[in-house]
Short mmCIF file of C-alpha atoms and ligand atoms in Angstrom, two decimals:
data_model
loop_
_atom_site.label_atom_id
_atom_site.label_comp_id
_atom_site.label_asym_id
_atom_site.label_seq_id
_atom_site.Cartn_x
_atom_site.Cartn_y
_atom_site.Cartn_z
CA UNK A 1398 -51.65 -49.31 -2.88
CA UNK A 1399 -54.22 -47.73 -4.89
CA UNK A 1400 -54.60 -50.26 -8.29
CA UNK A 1401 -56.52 -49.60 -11.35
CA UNK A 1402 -58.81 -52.67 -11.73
CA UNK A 1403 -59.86 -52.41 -7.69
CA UNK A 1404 -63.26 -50.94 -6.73
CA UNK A 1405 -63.24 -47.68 -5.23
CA UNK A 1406 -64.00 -47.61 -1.37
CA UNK A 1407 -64.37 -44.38 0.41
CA UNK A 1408 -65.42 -43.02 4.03
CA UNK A 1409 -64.82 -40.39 5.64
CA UNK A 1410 -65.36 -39.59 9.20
CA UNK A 1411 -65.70 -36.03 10.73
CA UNK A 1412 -63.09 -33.95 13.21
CA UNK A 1413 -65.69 -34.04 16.11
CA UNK A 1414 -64.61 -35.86 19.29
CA UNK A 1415 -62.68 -39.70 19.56
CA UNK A 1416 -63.77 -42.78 18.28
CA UNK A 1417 -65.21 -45.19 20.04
CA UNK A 1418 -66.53 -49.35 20.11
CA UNK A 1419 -69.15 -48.40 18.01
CA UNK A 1420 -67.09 -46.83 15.59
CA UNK A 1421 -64.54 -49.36 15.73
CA UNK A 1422 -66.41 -52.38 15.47
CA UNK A 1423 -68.90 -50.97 13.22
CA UNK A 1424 -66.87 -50.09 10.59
CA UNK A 1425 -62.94 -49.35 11.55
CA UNK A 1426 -62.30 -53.31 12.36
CA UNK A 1427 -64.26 -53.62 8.93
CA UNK A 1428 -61.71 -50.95 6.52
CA UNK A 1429 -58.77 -52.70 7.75
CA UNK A 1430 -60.03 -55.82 7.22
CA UNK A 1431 -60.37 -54.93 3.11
CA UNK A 1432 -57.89 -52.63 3.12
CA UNK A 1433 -56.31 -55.47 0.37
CA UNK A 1434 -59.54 -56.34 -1.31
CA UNK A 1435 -60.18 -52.32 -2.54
CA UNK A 1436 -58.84 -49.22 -3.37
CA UNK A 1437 -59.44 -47.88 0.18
CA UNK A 1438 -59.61 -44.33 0.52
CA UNK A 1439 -60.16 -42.47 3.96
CA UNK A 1440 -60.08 -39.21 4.95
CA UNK A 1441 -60.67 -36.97 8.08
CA UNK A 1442 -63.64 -34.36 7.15
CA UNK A 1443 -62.50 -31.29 8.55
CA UNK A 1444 -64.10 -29.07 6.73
CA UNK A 1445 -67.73 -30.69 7.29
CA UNK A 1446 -66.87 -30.27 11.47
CA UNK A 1447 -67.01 -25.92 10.18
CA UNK A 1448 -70.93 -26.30 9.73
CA UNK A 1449 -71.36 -25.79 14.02
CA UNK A 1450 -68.36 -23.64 14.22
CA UNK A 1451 -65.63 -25.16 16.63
CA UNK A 1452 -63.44 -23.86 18.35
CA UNK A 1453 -60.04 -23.53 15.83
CA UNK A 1454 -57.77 -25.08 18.23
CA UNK A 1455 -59.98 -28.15 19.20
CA UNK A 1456 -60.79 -28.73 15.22
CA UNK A 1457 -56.92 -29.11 15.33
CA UNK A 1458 -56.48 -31.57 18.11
CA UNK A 1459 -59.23 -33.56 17.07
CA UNK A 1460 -58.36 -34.30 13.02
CA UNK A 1461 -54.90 -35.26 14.99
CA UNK A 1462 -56.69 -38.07 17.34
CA UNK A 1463 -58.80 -39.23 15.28
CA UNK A 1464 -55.87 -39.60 12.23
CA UNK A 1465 -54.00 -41.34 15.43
CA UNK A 1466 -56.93 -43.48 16.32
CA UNK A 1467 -57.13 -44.69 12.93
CA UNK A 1468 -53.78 -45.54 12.28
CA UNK A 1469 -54.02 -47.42 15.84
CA UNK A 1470 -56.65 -49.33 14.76
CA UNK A 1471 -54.75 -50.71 12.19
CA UNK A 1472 -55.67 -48.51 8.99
CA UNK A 1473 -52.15 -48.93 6.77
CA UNK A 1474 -51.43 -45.60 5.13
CA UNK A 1475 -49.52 -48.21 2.22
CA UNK A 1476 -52.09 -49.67 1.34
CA UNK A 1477 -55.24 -47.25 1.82
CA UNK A 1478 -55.30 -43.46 1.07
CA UNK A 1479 -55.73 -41.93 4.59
CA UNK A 1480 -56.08 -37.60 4.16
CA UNK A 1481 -57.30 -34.56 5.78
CA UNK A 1482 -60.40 -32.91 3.60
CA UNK A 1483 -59.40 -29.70 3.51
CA UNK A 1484 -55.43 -31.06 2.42
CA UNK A 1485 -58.00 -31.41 -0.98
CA UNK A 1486 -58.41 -27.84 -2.24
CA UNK A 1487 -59.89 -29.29 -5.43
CA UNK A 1488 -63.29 -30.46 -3.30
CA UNK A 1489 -63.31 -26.53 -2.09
CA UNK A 1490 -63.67 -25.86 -6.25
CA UNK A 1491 -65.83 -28.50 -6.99
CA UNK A 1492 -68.40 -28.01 -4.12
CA UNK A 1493 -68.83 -24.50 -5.57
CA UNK A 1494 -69.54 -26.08 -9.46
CA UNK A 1495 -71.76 -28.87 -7.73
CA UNK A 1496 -73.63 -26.27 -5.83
CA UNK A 1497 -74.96 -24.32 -9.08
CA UNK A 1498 -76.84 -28.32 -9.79
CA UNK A 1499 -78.44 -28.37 -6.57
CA UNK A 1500 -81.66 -27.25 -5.41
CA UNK A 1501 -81.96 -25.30 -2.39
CA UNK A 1502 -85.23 -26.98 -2.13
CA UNK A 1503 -84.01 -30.26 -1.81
CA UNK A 1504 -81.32 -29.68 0.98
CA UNK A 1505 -83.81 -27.61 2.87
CA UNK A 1506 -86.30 -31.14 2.63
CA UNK A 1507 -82.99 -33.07 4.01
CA UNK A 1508 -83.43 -34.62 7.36
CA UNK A 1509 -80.11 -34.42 9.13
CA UNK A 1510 -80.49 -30.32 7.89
CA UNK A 1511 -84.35 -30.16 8.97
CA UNK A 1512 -82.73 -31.67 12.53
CA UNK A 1513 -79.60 -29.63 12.38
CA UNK A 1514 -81.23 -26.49 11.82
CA UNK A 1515 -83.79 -27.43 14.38
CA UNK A 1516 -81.34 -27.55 17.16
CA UNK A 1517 -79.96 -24.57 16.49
CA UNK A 1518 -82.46 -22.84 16.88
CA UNK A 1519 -83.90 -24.61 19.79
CA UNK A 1520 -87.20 -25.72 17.69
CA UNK A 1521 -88.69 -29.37 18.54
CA UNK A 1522 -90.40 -30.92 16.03
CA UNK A 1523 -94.19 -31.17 16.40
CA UNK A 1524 -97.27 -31.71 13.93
CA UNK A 1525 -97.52 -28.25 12.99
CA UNK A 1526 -93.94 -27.65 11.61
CA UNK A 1527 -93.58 -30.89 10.26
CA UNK A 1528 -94.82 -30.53 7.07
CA UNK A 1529 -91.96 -29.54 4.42
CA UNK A 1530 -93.76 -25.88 3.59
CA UNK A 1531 -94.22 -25.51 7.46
CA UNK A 1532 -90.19 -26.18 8.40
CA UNK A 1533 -89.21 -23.99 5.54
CA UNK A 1534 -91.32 -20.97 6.43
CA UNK A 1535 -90.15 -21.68 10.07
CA UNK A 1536 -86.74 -21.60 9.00
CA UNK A 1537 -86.43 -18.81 6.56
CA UNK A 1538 -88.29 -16.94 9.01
CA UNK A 1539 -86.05 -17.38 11.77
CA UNK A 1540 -83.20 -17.90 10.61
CA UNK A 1541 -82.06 -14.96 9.62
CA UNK A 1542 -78.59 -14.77 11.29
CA UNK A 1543 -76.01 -17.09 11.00
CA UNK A 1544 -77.74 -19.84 13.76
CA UNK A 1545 -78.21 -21.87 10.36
CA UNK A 1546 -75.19 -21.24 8.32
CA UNK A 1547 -75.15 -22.23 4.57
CA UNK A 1548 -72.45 -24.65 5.03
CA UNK A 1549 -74.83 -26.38 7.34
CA UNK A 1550 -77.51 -26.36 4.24
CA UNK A 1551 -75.21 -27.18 1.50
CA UNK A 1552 -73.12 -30.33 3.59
CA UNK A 1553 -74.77 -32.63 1.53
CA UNK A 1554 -73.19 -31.08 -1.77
CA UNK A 1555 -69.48 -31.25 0.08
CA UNK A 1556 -70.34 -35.21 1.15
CA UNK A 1557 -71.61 -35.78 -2.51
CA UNK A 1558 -68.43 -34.01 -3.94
CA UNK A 1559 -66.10 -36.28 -1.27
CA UNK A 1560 -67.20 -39.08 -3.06
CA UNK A 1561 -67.89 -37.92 -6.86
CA UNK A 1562 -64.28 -36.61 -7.18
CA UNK A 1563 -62.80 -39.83 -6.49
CA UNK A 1564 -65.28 -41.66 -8.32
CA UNK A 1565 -66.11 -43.68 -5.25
CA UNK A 1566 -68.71 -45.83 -6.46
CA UNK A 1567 -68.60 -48.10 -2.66
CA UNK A 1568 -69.40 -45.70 0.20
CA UNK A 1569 -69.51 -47.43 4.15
CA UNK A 1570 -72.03 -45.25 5.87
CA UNK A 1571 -74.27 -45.85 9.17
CA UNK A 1572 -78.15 -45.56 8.55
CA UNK A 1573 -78.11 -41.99 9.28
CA UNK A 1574 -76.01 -41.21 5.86
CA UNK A 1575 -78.12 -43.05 3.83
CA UNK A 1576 -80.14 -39.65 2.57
CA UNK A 1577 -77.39 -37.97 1.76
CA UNK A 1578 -76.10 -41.10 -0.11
CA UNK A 1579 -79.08 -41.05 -2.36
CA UNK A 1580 -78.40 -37.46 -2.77
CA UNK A 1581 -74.82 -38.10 -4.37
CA UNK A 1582 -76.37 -40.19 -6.43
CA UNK A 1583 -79.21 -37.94 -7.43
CA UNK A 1584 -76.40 -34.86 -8.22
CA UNK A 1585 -74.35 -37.34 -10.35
CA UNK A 1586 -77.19 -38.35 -12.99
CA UNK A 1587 -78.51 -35.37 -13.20
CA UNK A 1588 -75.07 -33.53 -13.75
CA UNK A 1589 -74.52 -36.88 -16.13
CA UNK A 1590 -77.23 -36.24 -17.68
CA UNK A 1591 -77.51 -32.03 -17.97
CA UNK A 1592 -74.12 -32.41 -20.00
CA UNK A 1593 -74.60 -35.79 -21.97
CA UNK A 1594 -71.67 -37.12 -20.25
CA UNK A 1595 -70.35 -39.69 -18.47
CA UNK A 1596 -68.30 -38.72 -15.98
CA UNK A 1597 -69.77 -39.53 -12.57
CA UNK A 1598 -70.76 -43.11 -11.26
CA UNK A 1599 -73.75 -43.78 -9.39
CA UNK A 1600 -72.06 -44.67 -5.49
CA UNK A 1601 -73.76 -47.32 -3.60
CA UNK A 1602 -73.97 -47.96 0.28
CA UNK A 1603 -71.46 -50.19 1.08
CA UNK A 1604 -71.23 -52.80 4.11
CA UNK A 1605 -68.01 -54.81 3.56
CA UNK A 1606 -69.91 -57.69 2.35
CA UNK A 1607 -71.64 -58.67 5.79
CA UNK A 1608 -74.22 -58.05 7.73
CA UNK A 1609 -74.09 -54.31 9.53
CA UNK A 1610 -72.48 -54.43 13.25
CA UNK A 1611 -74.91 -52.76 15.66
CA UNK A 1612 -72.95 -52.07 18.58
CA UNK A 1613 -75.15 -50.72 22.21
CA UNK A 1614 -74.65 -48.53 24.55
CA UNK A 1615 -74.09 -48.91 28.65
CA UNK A 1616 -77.46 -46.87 29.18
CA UNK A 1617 -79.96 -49.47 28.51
CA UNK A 1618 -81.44 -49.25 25.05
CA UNK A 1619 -80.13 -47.58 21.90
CA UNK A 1620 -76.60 -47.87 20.01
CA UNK A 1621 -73.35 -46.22 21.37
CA UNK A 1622 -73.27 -42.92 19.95
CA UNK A 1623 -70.62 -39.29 20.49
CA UNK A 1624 -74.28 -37.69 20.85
CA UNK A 1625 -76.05 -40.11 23.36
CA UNK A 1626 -73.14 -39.73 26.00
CA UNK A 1627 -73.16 -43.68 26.44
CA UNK A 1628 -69.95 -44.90 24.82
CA UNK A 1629 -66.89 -46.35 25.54
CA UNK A 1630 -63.76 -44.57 24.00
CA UNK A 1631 -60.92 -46.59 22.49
CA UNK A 1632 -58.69 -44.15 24.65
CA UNK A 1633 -60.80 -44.50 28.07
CA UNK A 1634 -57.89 -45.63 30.32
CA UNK A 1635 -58.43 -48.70 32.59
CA UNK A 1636 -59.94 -46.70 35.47
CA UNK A 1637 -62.72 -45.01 33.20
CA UNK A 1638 -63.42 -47.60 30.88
CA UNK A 1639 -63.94 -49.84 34.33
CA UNK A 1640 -66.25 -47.19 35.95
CA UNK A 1641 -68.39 -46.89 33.11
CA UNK A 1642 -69.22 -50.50 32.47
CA UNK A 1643 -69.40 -51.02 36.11
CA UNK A 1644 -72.29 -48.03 36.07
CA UNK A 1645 -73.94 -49.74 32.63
CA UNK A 1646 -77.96 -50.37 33.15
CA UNK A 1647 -79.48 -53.41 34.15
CA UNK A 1648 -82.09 -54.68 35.43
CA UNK A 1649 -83.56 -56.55 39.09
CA UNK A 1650 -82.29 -59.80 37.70
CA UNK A 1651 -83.97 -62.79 36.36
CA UNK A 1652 -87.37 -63.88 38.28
CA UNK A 1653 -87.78 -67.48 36.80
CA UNK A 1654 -85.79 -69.93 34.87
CA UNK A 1655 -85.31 -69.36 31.20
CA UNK A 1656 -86.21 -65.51 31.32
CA UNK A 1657 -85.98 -63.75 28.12
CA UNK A 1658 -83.52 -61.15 28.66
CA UNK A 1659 -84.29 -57.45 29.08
CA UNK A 1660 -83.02 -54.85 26.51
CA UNK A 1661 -80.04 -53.51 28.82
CA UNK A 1662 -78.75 -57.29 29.59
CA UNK A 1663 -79.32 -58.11 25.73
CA UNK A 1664 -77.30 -55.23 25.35
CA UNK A 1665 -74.40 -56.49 27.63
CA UNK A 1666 -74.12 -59.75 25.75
CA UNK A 1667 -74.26 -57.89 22.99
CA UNK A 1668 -71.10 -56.41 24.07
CA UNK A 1669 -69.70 -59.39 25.55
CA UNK A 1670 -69.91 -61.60 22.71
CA UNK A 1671 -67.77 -58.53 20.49
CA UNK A 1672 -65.17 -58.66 23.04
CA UNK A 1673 -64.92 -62.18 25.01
CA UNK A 1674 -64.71 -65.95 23.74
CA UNK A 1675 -67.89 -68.12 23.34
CA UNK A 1676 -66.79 -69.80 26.71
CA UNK A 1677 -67.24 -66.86 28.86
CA UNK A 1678 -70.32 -65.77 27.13
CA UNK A 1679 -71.68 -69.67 27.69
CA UNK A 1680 -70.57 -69.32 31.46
CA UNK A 1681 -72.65 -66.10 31.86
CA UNK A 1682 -76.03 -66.77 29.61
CA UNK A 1683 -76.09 -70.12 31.47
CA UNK A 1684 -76.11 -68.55 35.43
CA UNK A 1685 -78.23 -66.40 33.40
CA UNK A 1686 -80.29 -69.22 32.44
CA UNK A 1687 -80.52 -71.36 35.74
CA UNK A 1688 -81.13 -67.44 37.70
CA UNK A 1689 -77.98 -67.39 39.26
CA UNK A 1690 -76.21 -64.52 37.56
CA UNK A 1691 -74.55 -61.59 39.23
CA UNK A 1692 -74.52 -58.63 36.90
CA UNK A 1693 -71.37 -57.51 38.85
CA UNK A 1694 -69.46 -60.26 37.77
CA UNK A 1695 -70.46 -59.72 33.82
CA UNK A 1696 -69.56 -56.37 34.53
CA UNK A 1697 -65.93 -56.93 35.73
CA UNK A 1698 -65.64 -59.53 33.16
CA UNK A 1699 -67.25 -57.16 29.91
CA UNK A 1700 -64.69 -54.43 31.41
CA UNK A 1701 -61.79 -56.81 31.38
CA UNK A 1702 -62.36 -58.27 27.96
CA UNK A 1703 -63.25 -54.59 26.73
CA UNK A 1704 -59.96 -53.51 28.03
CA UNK A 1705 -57.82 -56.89 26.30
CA UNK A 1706 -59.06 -55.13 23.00
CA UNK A 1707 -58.95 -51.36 23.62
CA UNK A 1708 -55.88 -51.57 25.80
CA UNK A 1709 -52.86 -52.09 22.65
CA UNK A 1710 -54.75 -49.53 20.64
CA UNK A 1711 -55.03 -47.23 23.49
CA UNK A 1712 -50.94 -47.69 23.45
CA UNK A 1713 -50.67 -47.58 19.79
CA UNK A 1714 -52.86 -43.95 19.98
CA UNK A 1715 -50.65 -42.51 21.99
CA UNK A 1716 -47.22 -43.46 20.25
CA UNK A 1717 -48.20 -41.98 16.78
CA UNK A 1718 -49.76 -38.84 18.72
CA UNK A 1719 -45.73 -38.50 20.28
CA UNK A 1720 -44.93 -38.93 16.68
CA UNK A 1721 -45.47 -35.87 14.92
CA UNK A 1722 -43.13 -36.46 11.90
CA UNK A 1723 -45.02 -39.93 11.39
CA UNK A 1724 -48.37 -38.08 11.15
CA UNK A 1725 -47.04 -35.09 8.88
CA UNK A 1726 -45.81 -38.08 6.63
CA UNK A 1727 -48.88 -39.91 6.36
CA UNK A 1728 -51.73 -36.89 5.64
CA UNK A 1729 -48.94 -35.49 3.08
CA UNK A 1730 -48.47 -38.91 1.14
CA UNK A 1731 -52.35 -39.38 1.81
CA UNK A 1732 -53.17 -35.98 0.37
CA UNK A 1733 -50.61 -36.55 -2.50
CA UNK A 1734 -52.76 -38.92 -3.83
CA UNK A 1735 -56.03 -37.72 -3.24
CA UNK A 1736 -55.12 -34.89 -5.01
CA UNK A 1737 -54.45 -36.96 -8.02
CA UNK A 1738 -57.20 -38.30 -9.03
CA UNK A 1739 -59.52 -34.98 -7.33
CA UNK A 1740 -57.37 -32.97 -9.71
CA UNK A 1741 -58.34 -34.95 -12.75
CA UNK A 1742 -61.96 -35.42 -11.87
CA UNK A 1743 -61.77 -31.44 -11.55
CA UNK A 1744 -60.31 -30.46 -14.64
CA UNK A 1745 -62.92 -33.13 -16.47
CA UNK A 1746 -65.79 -31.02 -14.55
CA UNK A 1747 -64.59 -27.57 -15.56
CA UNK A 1748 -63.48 -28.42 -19.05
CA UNK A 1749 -67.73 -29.88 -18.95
CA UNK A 1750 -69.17 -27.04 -17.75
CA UNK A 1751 -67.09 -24.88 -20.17
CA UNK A 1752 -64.58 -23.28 -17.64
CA UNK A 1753 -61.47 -23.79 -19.90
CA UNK A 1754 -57.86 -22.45 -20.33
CA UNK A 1755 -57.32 -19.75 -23.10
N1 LIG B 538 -71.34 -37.01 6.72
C1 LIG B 538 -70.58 -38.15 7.21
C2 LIG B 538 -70.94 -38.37 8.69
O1 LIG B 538 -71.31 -37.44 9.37
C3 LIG B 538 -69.10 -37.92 7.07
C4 LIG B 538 -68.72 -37.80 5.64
C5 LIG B 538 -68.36 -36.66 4.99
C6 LIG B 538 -68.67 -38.85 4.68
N2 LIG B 538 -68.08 -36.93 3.69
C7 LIG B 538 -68.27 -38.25 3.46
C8 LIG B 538 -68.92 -40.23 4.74
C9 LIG B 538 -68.13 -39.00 2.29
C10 LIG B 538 -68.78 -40.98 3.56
C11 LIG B 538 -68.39 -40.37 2.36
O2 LIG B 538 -70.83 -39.47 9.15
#
């Protein structure tokens, strides 16, 4: 339950496709393991998916998984706030008082927009539109229909209100987020300080007091990621989840005794040492070791071992999806308090900014 004297934690994740090791070991496993330590707070960004557009249905079925996935995975809706974004009206209002305190210069100079917009308009970066006055010429220049939509431009100012309105001041992110982290905390001191107040803390990064999970992909180098088309879902049944570790990169083998490993077999251990005990990963860096490995037997292993872990969430998933009543209860109780304390950090903000009640 959500205490006074706790620090406040908050994530959110958004409504674009299912979770998967990464996200579970990387951070999931993590939230339910302080889920007693903190006020936990996590919610399902819907509206942040809007920026590219999807397809209404889909947006639907996928803030319903991933809610599902969550609660699988062991988030407790007692003792952590778990809600939908857009169950939040008050973070519609505030994005549009934030917005008037943020520079159109400084979201245009943001990297995940710079990359974003990119896309979209099927631009690669090069030396010549590198340069910040190059991209922004590029883009107001093409960009004149709705390829690069505003919401796409201002998602920074919805992520920094996310986390402002509940006074967040511990916020789990990957690498990626860290800009628009430092963002938040930009917006807060200098709305702070345009109105001599105090009302926003500075948020910090946050990485459940350990040392940051990387978990790889099957294709050889890189982390697992929705994007890079190299992950293993938490609801892959047995037959895919098999196939696809089975079909995982590796190598011609070790040549000599002692071989340093290559990045794709680093990256299986990797894997293996998240899922199995230290006595299967001894067994396989030894025939490693003495050269007489076979890769197909790690594999069948890893996908066994993956599957002892992903097998009574994969369950779980599909129970609470079955449940609708179960999920309506937990995004309404979850939104009930959200709204709480968004509704006081709102009326604070407007009463600042001298939008008050006759
Ligand atoms: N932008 C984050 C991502 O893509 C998701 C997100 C939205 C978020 N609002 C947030 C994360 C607030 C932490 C806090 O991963």
């Amino acid at each position: 339950m959500a205490e006074q004297n706790k620090e406040i934690v908050l994530s959110g994740i958004r409504a674009t496709g299912n979770l998967h090791l990464g996200n579970y070991y990387g951070a999931l496993r993590k939230f339910v393991a302080v889920q007693d330590d903190y006020d936990c707070n996590f919610f399902i960004a819907d509206l942040h998916a809007l920026t590219t557009n999807p397809d209404p249905a889909q947006l639907h079925a996928n803030v319903k998984s991933i809610l599902a996935e969550y609660l699988a995975a062991g988030l407790d809706p007692e003792k952590s706030t778990i809600f939908v974004q857009s169950d939040v009206p008050e973070i519609a209002e505030m994005y549009l008082l934030l917005n008037m305190h943020v520079g159109i210069g400084e979201l245009m100079r943001t990297t995940s927009f710079k990359d974003k917009a990119r896309k979209a308009l099927g631009i690669t970066p090069s030396a010549d539109n590198d340069s910040d006055e190059a991209f922004e010429k590029e883009i107001i220049g093409a960009a004149t229909n709705k390829r690069v939509n505003a919401g796409l431009l201002t998602y920074p100012t919805l992520m920094a209100v996310d986390i402002l309105i509940q006074k967040a001041t511990k916020v789990p992110v990957g690498k990626d987020q860290l800009q628009h982290l430092e963002l938040t905390r930009r917006f807060a001191r200098r709305f702070n300080s345009f109105y001599g107040v105090e009302l926003f803390p500075e948020p910090s990064d946050f990485n459940f007091g350990g040392a940051p999970v990387k978990v790889p992909g099957l294709d050889g180098s890189g982390k697992m990621g929705k994007s890079e088309g190299n992950c293993i879902y938490l609801i892959d049944d047995p037959k895919v989840l098999r196939k696809k570790v089975m079909r995982a990169v590796t190598d011609e083998g070790p040549q000599a005794p002692d071989s340093p490993l290559s990045e794709p077999i680093a990256n299986l251990f990797t894997l293996l040492e998240l899922t199995s005990t230290p006595e299967v990963v001894k067994h396989f860096r030894d025939a490693y070791a003495d050269c007489s490995i076979r890769y197909g037997d790690l594999k069948k292993q890893l996908a066994e071992d993956i599957l002892a872990v992903t097998t009574p969430i994969r369950e779980r998933i599909n129970d609470i999806l079955a449940d609708e009543a179960y999920l309506s209860r937990v995004v309404k109780m979850g939104a009930e308090r959200a709204r709480e304390r968004a509704a006081n950090t709102l009326s604070e903000m407007r009463h600042i900014m001298g939008i008050r009640k006759f």
